[in-house]
mmCIF file of C-alpha atoms in Angstrom:
data_model
loop_
_atom_site.group_PDB
_atom_site.id
_atom_site.type_symbol
_atom_site.label_atom_id
_atom_site.label_comp_id
_atom_site.label_asym_id
_atom_site.label_seq_id
_atom_site.Cartn_x
_atom_site.Cartn_y
_atom_site.Cartn_z
ATOM 1 C CA MET A 1 14.639 -22.277 5.908
ATOM 2 C CA VAL A 2 17.039 -24.452 3.242
ATOM 3 C CA ARG A 3 20.673 -23.045 4.073
ATOM 4 C CA ARG A 4 21.802 -21.494 1.018
ATOM 5 C CA ALA A 5 25.947 -20.223 0.852
ATOM 6 C CA ASP A 6 26.884 -17.246 1.061
ATOM 7 C CA PRO A 7 26.223 -15.123 -1.949
ATOM 8 C CA ALA A 8 28.996 -13.630 -2.134
ATOM 9 C CA ALA A 9 31.360 -16.192 -1.277
ATOM 10 C CA VAL A 10 29.468 -18.075 -4.196
ATOM 11 C CA ALA A 11 30.039 -15.346 -7.148
ATOM 12 C CA ALA A 12 33.548 -14.731 -5.819
ATOM 13 C CA ASP A 13 34.339 -18.333 -6.595
ATOM 14 C CA VAL A 14 33.479 -18.526 -10.214
ATOM 15 C CA ALA A 15 35.953 -19.391 -12.416
ATOM 16 C CA ASP A 16 36.756 -16.618 -15.584
ATOM 17 C CA PRO A 17 36.098 -17.599 -19.165
ATOM 18 C CA GLU A 18 39.175 -16.940 -20.634
ATOM 19 C CA MET A 19 41.447 -17.897 -17.769
ATOM 20 C CA PRO A 20 39.957 -20.788 -15.761
ATOM 21 C CA GLU A 21 42.661 -21.232 -13.866
ATOM 22 C CA LEU A 22 41.463 -17.794 -12.192
ATOM 23 C CA THR A 23 38.122 -17.325 -10.329
ATOM 24 C CA LEU A 24 36.758 -13.521 -10.724
ATOM 25 C CA GLY A 25 36.883 -12.687 -7.222
ATOM 26 C CA ASP A 26 41.097 -13.330 -8.018
ATOM 27 C CA LEU A 27 40.300 -10.910 -10.988
ATOM 28 C CA GLY A 28 38.904 -8.237 -8.675
ATOM 29 C CA ILE A 29 35.633 -7.930 -10.995
ATOM 30 C CA ILE A 30 33.920 -8.168 -8.523
ATOM 31 C CA ARG A 31 32.329 -4.657 -6.770
ATOM 32 C CA ASP A 32 29.887 -6.202 -4.811
ATOM 33 C CA VAL A 33 27.276 -8.578 -3.680
ATOM 34 C CA SER A 34 23.789 -7.359 -2.234
ATOM 35 C CA ILE A 35 20.488 -9.481 -0.975
ATOM 36 C CA VAL A 36 17.382 -7.234 -1.113
ATOM 37 C CA HIS A 37 13.688 -9.398 -0.251
ATOM 38 C CA ASP A 38 16.036 -12.148 -1.115
ATOM 39 C CA ARG A 39 17.466 -11.125 -4.475
ATOM 40 C CA VAL A 40 20.754 -10.854 -5.241
ATOM 41 C CA SER A 41 22.742 -7.998 -6.646
ATOM 42 C CA VAL A 42 26.128 -8.140 -8.184
ATOM 43 C CA ARG A 43 27.723 -5.986 -9.373
ATOM 44 C CA ILE A 44 30.737 -6.560 -11.736
ATOM 45 C CA THR A 45 33.231 -4.449 -13.613
ATOM 46 C CA PRO A 46 34.459 -5.266 -17.244
ATOM 47 C CA THR A 47 38.401 -5.906 -17.554
ATOM 48 C CA PHE A 48 37.922 -4.178 -21.154
ATOM 49 C CA THR A 49 35.186 -2.585 -22.797
ATOM 50 C CA GLY A 50 34.977 -4.842 -25.902
ATOM 51 C CA CYS A 51 35.447 -8.335 -23.802
ATOM 52 C CA PRO A 52 33.438 -10.985 -24.660
ATOM 53 C CA ALA A 53 33.783 -12.099 -21.640
ATOM 54 C CA THR A 54 31.704 -9.834 -19.806
ATOM 55 C CA SER A 55 28.979 -11.478 -20.964
ATOM 56 C CA VAL A 56 29.520 -15.017 -19.782
ATOM 57 C CA MET A 57 30.913 -13.828 -16.366
ATOM 58 C CA ALA A 58 27.116 -12.686 -16.224
ATOM 59 C CA HIS A 59 25.761 -15.865 -17.471
ATOM 60 C CA ASP A 60 28.371 -17.937 -14.832
ATOM 61 C CA LEU A 61 27.604 -15.826 -12.149
ATOM 62 C CA GLU A 62 24.050 -16.526 -12.589
ATOM 63 C CA ALA A 63 23.988 -20.093 -12.937
ATOM 64 C CA ALA A 64 26.455 -20.454 -10.111
ATOM 65 C CA LEU A 65 24.181 -18.297 -7.647
ATOM 66 C CA HIS A 66 20.746 -20.445 -8.806
ATOM 67 C CA ALA A 67 22.784 -23.615 -8.263
ATOM 68 C CA ALA A 68 23.779 -21.940 -4.520
ATOM 69 C CA GLY A 69 19.206 -22.015 -3.721
ATOM 70 C CA TRP A 70 19.405 -18.014 -5.324
ATOM 71 C CA PRO A 71 16.713 -18.198 -7.692
ATOM 72 C CA ASP A 72 16.458 -14.595 -8.246
ATOM 73 C CA VAL A 73 19.512 -12.695 -9.325
ATOM 74 C CA GLU A 74 20.636 -9.675 -11.097
ATOM 75 C CA VAL A 75 23.970 -8.867 -12.325
ATOM 76 C CA LEU A 76 25.146 -5.606 -13.355
ATOM 77 C CA THR A 77 27.773 -3.981 -15.064
ATOM 78 C CA VAL A 78 29.175 -0.741 -13.787
ATOM 79 C CA LEU A 79 31.908 1.168 -15.420
ATOM 80 C CA ASP A 80 33.110 3.651 -12.882
ATOM 81 C CA PRO A 81 35.742 2.970 -11.398
ATOM 82 C CA ALA A 82 37.472 1.280 -14.435
ATOM 83 C CA TRP A 83 39.177 -2.044 -13.785
ATOM 84 C CA THR A 84 42.920 -1.886 -13.432
ATOM 85 C CA THR A 85 45.076 -4.674 -12.870
ATOM 86 C CA GLU A 86 46.003 -3.412 -9.961
ATOM 87 C CA TRP A 87 42.592 -4.873 -8.326
ATOM 88 C CA ILE A 88 44.412 -8.358 -9.241
ATOM 89 C CA THR A 89 44.592 -10.225 -5.418
ATOM 90 C CA PRO A 90 48.029 -11.653 -4.380
ATOM 91 C CA THR A 91 46.302 -14.834 -5.110
ATOM 92 C CA GLY A 92 44.999 -14.118 -8.523
ATOM 93 C CA ARG A 93 49.075 -13.554 -8.913
ATOM 94 C CA ALA A 94 50.521 -16.180 -7.745
ATOM 95 C CA LYS A 95 47.802 -18.418 -9.920
ATOM 96 C CA LEU A 96 48.918 -16.389 -13.127
ATOM 97 C CA THR A 97 52.248 -17.426 -13.014
ATOM 98 C CA ALA A 98 51.413 -20.880 -12.113
ATOM 99 C CA ALA A 99 49.424 -21.253 -15.466
ATOM 100 C CA GLY A 100 52.272 -19.683 -17.539
ATOM 101 C CA ILE A 101 50.634 -16.079 -17.558
ATOM 102 C CA GLY A 102 53.295 -13.508 -16.629
ATOM 103 C CA ALA A 103 51.369 -11.444 -13.839
ATOM 104 C CA PRO A 104 50.788 -7.489 -14.511
ATOM 105 C CA PRO A 105 53.639 -5.040 -12.841
ATOM 106 C CA SER A 106 52.526 -1.745 -10.650
ATOM 107 C CA LEU A 107 50.831 1.075 -12.304
ATOM 108 C CA ALA A 108 51.920 3.203 -9.291
ATOM 109 C CA GLY A 109 54.479 4.727 -10.974
ATOM 110 C CA GLY A 110 52.248 5.291 -14.091
ATOM 111 C CA PHE A 111 51.097 3.863 -17.262
ATOM 112 C CA ASP A 112 54.744 4.446 -19.096
ATOM 113 C CA GLN A 113 56.897 3.038 -16.743
ATOM 114 C CA ALA A 114 54.600 0.140 -16.087
ATOM 115 C CA VAL A 115 54.567 -0.561 -19.864
ATOM 116 C CA ALA A 116 58.587 -0.223 -19.790
ATOM 117 C CA ALA A 117 58.803 -2.000 -17.274
ATOM 118 C CA PRO A 118 61.225 -5.483 -17.482
ATOM 119 C CA VAL A 119 58.725 -8.752 -17.737
ATOM 120 C CA ALA A 120 59.730 -11.769 -15.744
ATOM 121 C CA CYS A 121 59.599 -14.814 -17.830
ATOM 122 C CA PRO A 122 56.474 -16.902 -15.704
ATOM 123 C CA ARG A 123 58.024 -20.344 -16.609
ATOM 124 C CA CYS A 124 61.927 -20.013 -15.271
ATOM 125 C CA GLY A 125 61.663 -16.337 -13.567
ATOM 126 C CA SER A 126 64.214 -14.933 -16.402
ATOM 127 C CA ARG A 127 63.580 -11.185 -16.892
ATOM 128 C CA HIS A 128 66.128 -11.504 -20.152
ATOM 129 C CA THR A 129 62.807 -11.184 -21.796
ATOM 130 C CA ARG A 130 61.437 -9.752 -25.157
ATOM 131 C CA ARG A 131 57.926 -8.149 -25.792
ATOM 132 C CA ARG A 132 56.806 -9.604 -29.189
ATOM 133 C CA SER A 133 53.654 -6.949 -29.188
ATOM 134 C CA LEU A 134 51.607 -5.151 -27.673
ATOM 135 C CA PHE A 135 48.593 -7.335 -28.038
ATOM 136 C CA GLY A 136 47.980 -10.834 -27.499
ATOM 137 C CA SER A 137 45.382 -13.705 -27.411
ATOM 138 C CA SER A 138 42.768 -12.018 -25.491
ATOM 139 C CA LEU A 139 42.560 -7.890 -25.202
ATOM 140 C CA CYS A 140 43.842 -8.326 -21.697
ATOM 141 C CA ARG A 141 47.239 -9.839 -22.659
ATOM 142 C CA ASP A 142 50.081 -9.246 -24.733
ATOM 143 C CA ALA A 143 53.000 -11.259 -26.025
ATOM 144 C CA HIS A 144 56.708 -11.859 -24.927
ATOM 145 C CA VAL A 145 59.390 -14.238 -25.431
ATOM 146 C CA CYS A 146 62.301 -15.494 -23.090
ATOM 147 C CA GLU A 147 65.788 -14.916 -24.382
ATOM 148 C CA THR A 148 66.671 -17.759 -21.239
ATOM 149 C CA CYS A 149 64.410 -20.717 -21.886
ATOM 150 C CA HIS A 150 63.473 -19.703 -25.200
ATOM 151 C CA GLU A 151 59.795 -20.117 -24.562
ATOM 152 C CA PRO A 152 56.891 -17.796 -25.907
ATOM 153 C CA PHE A 153 54.583 -16.963 -22.895
ATOM 154 C CA GLU A 154 52.271 -13.802 -22.430
ATOM 155 C CA ARG A 155 50.980 -11.833 -19.599
ATOM 156 C CA VAL A 156 48.525 -9.543 -18.280
ATOM 157 C CA LYS A 157 49.233 -6.192 -19.502
ATOM 158 C CA PRO A 158 48.801 -3.385 -16.762
ATOM 159 C CA ILE A 159 45.701 -1.283 -17.205
ATOM 160 C CA MET B 1 15.036 5.795 -35.723
ATOM 161 C CA SER B 2 16.350 8.683 -37.605
ATOM 162 C CA ASN B 3 13.266 10.798 -36.540
ATOM 163 C CA ALA B 4 13.925 9.491 -32.380
ATOM 164 C CA LEU B 5 18.113 10.183 -32.947
ATOM 165 C CA ALA B 6 17.141 13.433 -34.646
ATOM 166 C CA ALA B 7 14.539 14.984 -32.375
ATOM 167 C CA ALA B 8 17.030 13.436 -29.288
ATOM 168 C CA ASP B 9 18.679 15.773 -26.797
ATOM 169 C CA VAL B 10 22.552 17.510 -28.183
ATOM 170 C CA VAL B 11 24.184 14.913 -25.532
ATOM 171 C CA THR B 12 22.790 11.920 -27.404
ATOM 172 C CA GLN B 13 23.696 13.102 -30.980
ATOM 173 C CA PHE B 14 27.073 13.584 -29.717
ATOM 174 C CA VAL B 15 27.543 10.532 -27.956
ATOM 175 C CA CYS B 16 25.905 8.475 -31.291
ATOM 176 C CA ARG B 17 28.349 10.592 -33.224
ATOM 177 C CA GLN B 18 31.246 9.457 -30.523
ATOM 178 C CA GLY B 19 29.828 5.673 -31.310
ATOM 179 C CA ASP B 20 29.890 6.434 -34.955
ATOM 180 C CA ARG B 21 33.698 6.859 -34.876
ATOM 181 C CA CYS B 22 34.215 4.171 -33.393
ATOM 182 C CA LEU B 23 32.154 1.722 -34.695
ATOM 183 C CA VAL B 24 33.120 2.946 -38.873
ATOM 184 C CA LEU B 25 37.011 2.707 -37.591
ATOM 185 C CA SER B 26 36.632 -0.746 -36.081
ATOM 186 C CA HIS B 27 35.509 -2.040 -38.958
ATOM 187 C CA ARG B 28 38.035 -0.665 -41.195
ATOM 188 C CA LEU B 29 40.361 -1.967 -38.401
ATOM 189 C CA GLN B 30 38.026 -5.705 -39.105
ATOM 190 C CA GLN B 31 38.603 -5.326 -43.266
ATOM 191 C CA CYS B 32 42.865 -6.095 -42.403
ATOM 192 C CA ILE B 33 42.125 -9.278 -40.715
ATOM 193 C CA THR B 34 44.226 -11.895 -42.558
ATOM 194 C CA HIS B 35 45.990 -9.089 -44.683
ATOM 195 C CA ALA B 36 48.751 -8.397 -41.874
ATOM 196 C CA PRO B 37 52.420 -8.681 -42.549
ATOM 197 C CA GLN B 38 53.020 -10.873 -39.684
ATOM 198 C CA LEU B 39 50.820 -13.260 -37.569
ATOM 199 C CA GLU B 40 51.342 -10.396 -34.110
ATOM 200 C CA GLU B 41 49.753 -8.243 -36.202
ATOM 201 C CA GLU B 42 46.990 -9.972 -36.606
ATOM 202 C CA LEU B 43 46.425 -9.942 -33.363
ATOM 203 C CA ALA B 44 47.084 -6.629 -32.655
ATOM 204 C CA ILE B 45 44.729 -5.484 -35.418
ATOM 205 C CA ALA B 46 42.264 -7.993 -34.097
ATOM 206 C CA ASN B 47 42.401 -6.804 -30.335
ATOM 207 C CA ILE B 48 42.518 -3.142 -31.485
ATOM 208 C CA ALA B 49 39.616 -3.493 -33.729
ATOM 209 C CA LEU B 50 37.563 -5.478 -30.908
ATOM 210 C CA ASP B 51 37.939 -2.677 -28.331
ATOM 211 C CA LEU B 52 37.203 0.122 -30.615
ATOM 212 C CA LEU B 53 33.454 -1.656 -30.975
ATOM 213 C CA GLY B 54 33.516 -2.160 -27.244
ATOM 214 C CA GLN B 55 33.416 1.870 -27.061
ATOM 215 C CA ALA B 56 31.333 2.053 -29.625
ATOM 216 C CA ARG B 57 28.591 -0.494 -27.665
ATOM 217 C CA SER B 58 29.079 1.380 -24.608
ATOM 218 C CA LEU B 59 28.362 4.435 -26.177
ATOM 219 C CA TYR B 60 25.585 3.081 -28.378
ATOM 220 C CA THR B 61 24.096 1.807 -25.288
ATOM 221 C CA TYR B 62 23.996 5.009 -23.771
ATOM 222 C CA ALA B 63 22.946 6.819 -26.382
ATOM 223 C CA ALA B 64 19.927 4.521 -27.262
ATOM 224 C CA GLY B 65 18.778 4.426 -23.253
ATOM 225 C CA ARG B 66 18.588 8.109 -23.456
ATOM 226 C CA ILE B 67 16.579 7.818 -26.627
ATOM 227 C CA GLY B 68 13.775 5.431 -25.225
ATOM 228 C CA PRO B 69 13.418 2.523 -22.776
ATOM 229 C CA ASP B 70 12.689 0.014 -25.855
ATOM 230 C CA LEU B 71 15.970 1.041 -27.982
ATOM 231 C CA THR B 72 19.092 -0.800 -28.051
ATOM 232 C CA GLU B 73 22.545 -0.701 -29.519
ATOM 233 C CA ASP B 74 21.439 -2.419 -32.185
ATOM 234 C CA ASP B 75 18.609 -0.225 -33.279
ATOM 235 C CA LEU B 76 21.582 2.564 -33.956
ATOM 236 C CA ALA B 77 24.174 0.747 -34.863
ATOM 237 C CA PHE B 78 21.917 -1.616 -37.903
ATOM 238 C CA GLY B 79 18.858 0.719 -38.168
ATOM 239 C CA ARG B 80 20.248 4.020 -39.837
ATOM 240 C CA ASP B 81 21.029 4.813 -43.389
ATOM 241 C CA ALA B 82 24.716 5.814 -43.999
ATOM 242 C CA ASP B 83 23.625 9.172 -44.522
ATOM 243 C CA GLU B 84 22.631 9.559 -40.598
ATOM 244 C CA PHE B 85 26.275 8.396 -39.355
ATOM 245 C CA TRP B 86 28.789 10.686 -38.466
ATOM 246 C CA PRO B 87 31.941 9.641 -38.165
ATOM 247 C CA PRO B 88 34.774 12.055 -38.888
ATOM 248 C CA ALA B 89 36.211 11.343 -42.386
ATOM 249 C CA LEU B 90 39.785 10.656 -40.886
ATOM 250 C CA VAL B 91 38.245 7.072 -40.230
ATOM 251 C CA GLU B 92 36.274 6.381 -43.040
ATOM 252 C CA GLN B 93 39.879 6.055 -45.960
ATOM 253 C CA PRO B 94 40.162 2.683 -46.996
ATOM 254 C CA ASN B 95 42.912 0.783 -46.324
ATOM 255 C CA THR B 96 44.877 0.981 -49.085
ATOM 256 C CA ASP B 97 48.589 -0.240 -47.701
ATOM 257 C CA PHE B 98 49.798 -1.162 -44.316
ATOM 258 C CA ALA B 99 51.059 2.342 -43.712
ATOM 259 C CA LEU B 100 48.016 4.278 -44.477
ATOM 260 C CA VAL B 101 46.404 1.878 -41.564
ATOM 261 C CA MET B 102 49.077 2.811 -39.178
ATOM 262 C CA GLY B 103 48.946 6.407 -40.596
ATOM 263 C CA ARG B 104 45.289 6.443 -40.005
ATOM 264 C CA GLN B 105 45.280 4.682 -36.644
ATOM 265 C CA LEU B 106 48.168 7.340 -35.148
ATOM 266 C CA LEU B 107 46.713 10.350 -36.131
ATOM 267 C CA HIS B 108 43.345 9.048 -34.673
ATOM 268 C CA ASP B 109 44.657 7.080 -31.725
ATOM 269 C CA LEU B 110 46.569 10.841 -30.464
ATOM 270 C CA TRP B 111 43.287 12.691 -31.142
ATOM 271 C CA ALA B 112 41.116 10.007 -29.249
ATOM 272 C CA ASP B 113 43.706 9.601 -26.540
ATOM 273 C CA GLU B 114 43.579 13.784 -26.062
ATOM 274 C CA LEU B 115 39.961 13.472 -25.965
ATOM 275 C CA TRP B 116 39.387 10.563 -23.751
ATOM 276 C CA ARG B 117 41.867 11.892 -21.233
ATOM 277 C CA ALA B 118 39.546 15.480 -21.108
ATOM 278 C CA MET B 119 36.542 13.136 -21.558
ATOM 279 C CA ARG B 120 37.175 11.754 -17.945
ATOM 280 C CA SER B 121 36.068 15.015 -16.345
ATOM 281 C CA SER B 122 32.949 15.392 -18.530
ATOM 282 C CA THR B 123 29.497 16.673 -16.229
ATOM 283 C CA ASP B 124 28.170 13.564 -17.780
ATOM 284 C CA PRO B 125 28.993 10.872 -15.069
ATOM 285 C CA THR B 126 27.931 8.050 -17.739
ATOM 286 C CA LEU B 127 30.541 9.511 -20.595
ATOM 287 C CA ALA B 128 32.778 10.469 -17.966
ATOM 288 C CA ALA B 129 33.056 6.312 -17.341
ATOM 289 C CA ILE B 130 33.135 5.202 -20.961
ATOM 290 C CA ALA B 131 35.803 7.889 -21.627
ATOM 291 C CA GLY B 132 37.768 6.603 -18.611
ATOM 292 C CA LYS B 133 37.659 2.346 -19.347
ATOM 293 C CA ALA B 134 38.579 3.901 -23.361
ATOM 294 C CA ALA B 135 41.322 6.334 -22.238
ATOM 295 C CA LYS B 136 43.093 3.393 -20.828
ATOM 296 C CA GLU B 137 42.633 0.705 -24.038
ATOM 297 C CA THR B 138 43.876 4.046 -26.089
ATOM 298 C CA ALA B 139 46.684 4.577 -24.701
ATOM 299 C CA TYR B 140 47.542 0.772 -26.090
ATOM 300 C CA HIS B 141 46.235 1.599 -29.082
ATOM 301 C CA LEU B 142 48.831 4.899 -29.648
ATOM 302 C CA LEU B 143 51.831 2.924 -29.071
ATOM 303 C CA HIS B 144 51.054 0.333 -31.118
ATOM 304 C CA ALA B 145 50.465 3.189 -34.018
ATOM 305 C CA SER B 146 53.287 5.493 -33.112
ATOM 306 C CA THR B 147 55.665 2.395 -32.723
ATOM 307 C CA TRP B 148 54.790 1.169 -36.352
ATOM 308 C CA VAL B 149 55.153 4.987 -37.499
ATOM 309 C CA VAL B 150 58.403 5.015 -36.117
ATOM 310 C CA THR B 151 59.833 1.627 -37.382
ATOM 311 C CA LEU B 152 58.720 2.080 -41.184
ATOM 312 C CA GLY B 153 59.428 5.747 -41.519
ATOM 313 C CA ASP B 154 63.085 5.029 -39.793
ATOM 314 C CA SER B 155 63.357 1.932 -41.899
ATOM 315 C CA THR B 156 64.048 1.261 -46.085
ATOM 316 C CA PRO B 157 63.267 3.951 -48.636
ATOM 317 C CA GLU B 158 60.697 1.974 -49.329
ATOM 318 C CA ALA B 159 59.067 1.882 -45.945
ATOM 319 C CA HIS B 160 59.579 5.537 -45.303
ATOM 320 C CA ASP B 161 58.272 6.778 -48.840
ATOM 321 C CA ARG B 162 55.205 4.994 -48.402
ATOM 322 C CA MET B 163 54.896 5.648 -44.734
ATOM 323 C CA SER B 164 55.613 9.343 -45.894
ATOM 324 C CA ALA B 165 52.748 9.076 -48.726
ATOM 325 C CA ALA B 166 50.259 7.746 -46.282
ATOM 326 C CA LEU B 167 50.331 10.297 -44.113
ATOM 327 C CA THR B 168 50.158 13.103 -47.033
ATOM 328 C CA ALA B 169 46.934 11.266 -48.014
ATOM 329 C CA LEU B 170 45.577 11.510 -44.865
ATOM 330 C CA TRP B 171 46.532 15.204 -43.498
ATOM 331 C CA PRO B 172 43.402 16.733 -45.298
ATOM 332 C CA PHE B 173 41.220 14.573 -43.041
ATOM 333 C CA VAL B 174 42.852 16.145 -39.922
ATOM 334 C CA ASP B 175 41.595 19.566 -39.733
ATOM 335 C CA GLU B 176 38.223 17.904 -39.270
ATOM 336 C CA LEU B 177 38.689 16.640 -35.893
ATOM 337 C CA PHE B 178 39.472 19.956 -34.059
ATOM 338 C CA SER B 179 36.895 21.811 -35.744
ATOM 339 C CA THR B 180 33.638 22.806 -33.980
ATOM 340 C CA ASP B 181 29.920 22.766 -34.973
ATOM 341 C CA ASP B 182 26.408 23.354 -33.364
ATOM 342 C CA LEU B 183 26.455 20.443 -31.997
ATOM 343 C CA VAL B 184 29.924 20.020 -30.646
ATOM 344 C CA ALA B 185 30.188 24.046 -29.575
ATOM 345 C CA SER B 186 26.621 22.514 -27.329
ATOM 346 C CA VAL B 187 28.336 20.238 -25.652
ATOM 347 C CA ALA B 188 31.283 21.873 -24.854
ATOM 348 C CA ALA B 189 29.183 24.695 -23.311
ATOM 349 C CA LEU B 190 27.763 22.019 -20.933
ATOM 350 C CA GLY B 191 31.288 20.834 -20.248
ATOM 351 C CA VAL B 192 29.885 17.450 -21.635
ATOM 352 C CA ALA B 193 33.222 17.220 -24.042
ATOM 353 C CA PRO B 194 35.918 19.510 -24.563
ATOM 354 C CA ASP B 195 36.060 22.385 -27.368
ATOM 355 C CA PRO B 196 38.408 20.132 -29.835
ATOM 356 C CA ALA B 197 40.578 23.205 -31.010
ATOM 357 C CA THR B 198 41.407 22.742 -27.104
ATOM 358 C CA LEU B 199 42.855 19.729 -27.656
ATOM 359 C CA ARG B 200 45.326 20.668 -31.137
ATOM 360 C CA ARG B 201 48.200 22.410 -29.567
ATOM 361 C CA SER B 202 49.402 18.864 -27.520
ATOM 362 C CA TRP B 203 48.229 16.847 -30.375
ATOM 363 C CA ASP B 204 50.572 19.219 -32.372
ATOM 364 C CA ALA B 205 53.556 18.595 -30.366
ATOM 365 C CA ARG B 206 53.241 14.563 -29.439
ATOM 366 C CA LEU B 207 52.646 14.483 -33.034
ATOM 367 C CA ASP B 208 55.832 16.439 -33.703
ATOM 368 C CA ALA B 209 57.728 14.488 -31.541
ATOM 369 C CA ILE B 210 56.855 11.092 -33.081
ATOM 370 C CA LEU B 211 57.434 12.091 -36.448
ATOM 371 C CA GLU B 212 61.262 13.208 -35.154
ATOM 372 C CA ASP B 213 61.656 9.798 -33.938
ATOM 373 C CA ALA B 214 60.198 8.470 -36.972
ATOM 374 C CA THR B 215 62.398 11.039 -39.747
ATOM 375 C CA LEU B 216 59.045 12.210 -41.255
ATOM 376 C CA THR B 217 57.992 15.501 -41.279
ATOM 377 C CA ARG B 218 54.689 17.008 -40.737
ATOM 378 C CA PRO B 219 52.422 17.043 -44.647
ATOM 379 C CA THR B 220 51.810 20.391 -45.549
ATOM 380 C CA GLY B 221 48.808 19.564 -47.488
ATOM 381 C CA GLN B 222 45.859 22.243 -47.606
ATOM 382 C CA ALA B 223 42.335 20.384 -45.473
ATOM 383 C CA ARG B 224 39.599 18.995 -47.202
ATOM 384 C CA PRO B 225 37.038 21.543 -47.527
ATOM 385 C CA PRO B 226 33.744 21.063 -45.860
ATOM 386 C CA THR B 227 31.801 19.127 -47.936
ATOM 387 C CA GLY B 228 28.343 19.637 -45.703
ATOM 388 C CA ARG B 229 26.194 16.411 -44.363
ATOM 389 C CA ASP B 230 23.801 16.133 -47.162
ATOM 390 C CA ARG B 231 24.927 12.759 -48.165
ATOM 391 C CA CYS B 232 27.422 10.694 -46.480
ATOM 392 C CA SER B 233 30.982 9.690 -48.705
ATOM 393 C CA ASP B 234 30.934 6.613 -51.381
ATOM 394 C CA ASP B 235 33.417 5.102 -49.053
ATOM 395 C CA LEU B 236 31.615 5.575 -45.712
ATOM 396 C CA ARG B 237 28.388 4.009 -47.873
ATOM 397 C CA ALA B 238 30.725 1.096 -48.695
ATOM 398 C CA VAL B 239 31.255 0.886 -44.704
ATOM 399 C CA ILE B 240 28.002 0.958 -43.761
ATOM 400 C CA ASP B 241 26.649 -1.051 -46.483
ATOM 401 C CA GLU B 242 29.224 -4.263 -45.505
ATOM 402 C CA LEU B 243 28.462 -3.286 -41.827
ATOM 403 C CA HIS B 244 24.642 -3.728 -42.540
ATOM 404 C CA GLU B 245 25.013 -6.818 -45.167
ATOM 405 C CA LEU B 246 23.567 -9.853 -42.388
ATOM 406 C CA HIS B 247 21.565 -8.242 -40.283
ATOM 407 C CA ALA B 248 19.591 -6.523 -43.347
ATOM 408 C CA GLN B 249 19.154 -10.451 -44.432
ATOM 409 C CA HIS B 250 18.316 -11.567 -41.131
ATOM 410 C CA PRO B 251 16.693 -8.597 -39.084
ATOM 411 C CA GLY B 252 16.827 -9.652 -35.328
ATOM 412 C CA ALA B 253 19.868 -12.294 -36.233
ATOM 413 C CA ARG B 254 21.530 -13.336 -32.559
ATOM 414 C CA TRP B 255 24.512 -15.944 -31.918
#
């Protein structure tokens, strides 16, 4: 009997292709991992419908599980329930800030309130910031600039 | 391909039609890239185009799977002639200036926002799931478009006049969004999608509020008379021909 790593732990530890500081577990995109007759099934929820990283994530998950001793792997994409930034873990949020990317605000008060909420600069912590665009360098981020330290920064936008 | 789609059930045809809307509008936006007025706007337009492409892919993948196990999203995107695409004429309209692009986006996004939110409770679970994701993305597109329409409308006389002219040029294509044909009536009767006429009251009220902020007035032009669907418009043919160019030269090409 070959010792094999826990597939759920292996899957959760795979790096996000676009924000490699974070793991797929940190992002909350892994819905579940199951094993039936030695076949590992990983169900993931894409962040945005058009996110080009989704197919890379599936590829990276397969490669990581193969390397961990699971030759039979399937990655399934599920759309419902739709991914939300509320699923990013506290660890994931801390890693985002450490990487200079703003963490998303809570959606508890609804979309309009979350979009209008003040944004803290991930570098200096100032809340004296302004949004430059609702869209950024990837689908999941918007663009801001800090009026205190004058650095531009991106943030994961609430969805 | 065309026969398979024509013989498909009404839900499949409806899903494919929604895919056509998303794909054609995505392509129109992609044609704007490198022509945006500022760098942030290049990114915004590219992001919105990518969201719409993603929505088109989800819809085509679902429709293709319903037609047969061997069909893929690419068969629906690349395996049909322009005459077989059925987007609303609004999204076909060429990019004459930035005001037109943002006006087109506002009229469409407001309608799509109403549609997707209503379709989250579709009796078709896959469509409801697609709608759940698309609704979140569309909320950002709508906020972006409405911000630009207000910015341009409530600005210099030239910006105001061009924004106003853009909405006037687009207005004849609005009624089609809320019209019903046999296919739309069938899916509405099944509870798969709303009767688009029921979206109009909210759409009107929300548009009026945005136009008031923009110091613009709602155009009064007549709806474009229905042309039938014997053949597609020259605008649509141009979009689809461009979209198909690489695939036609290199069938089955992959990245």
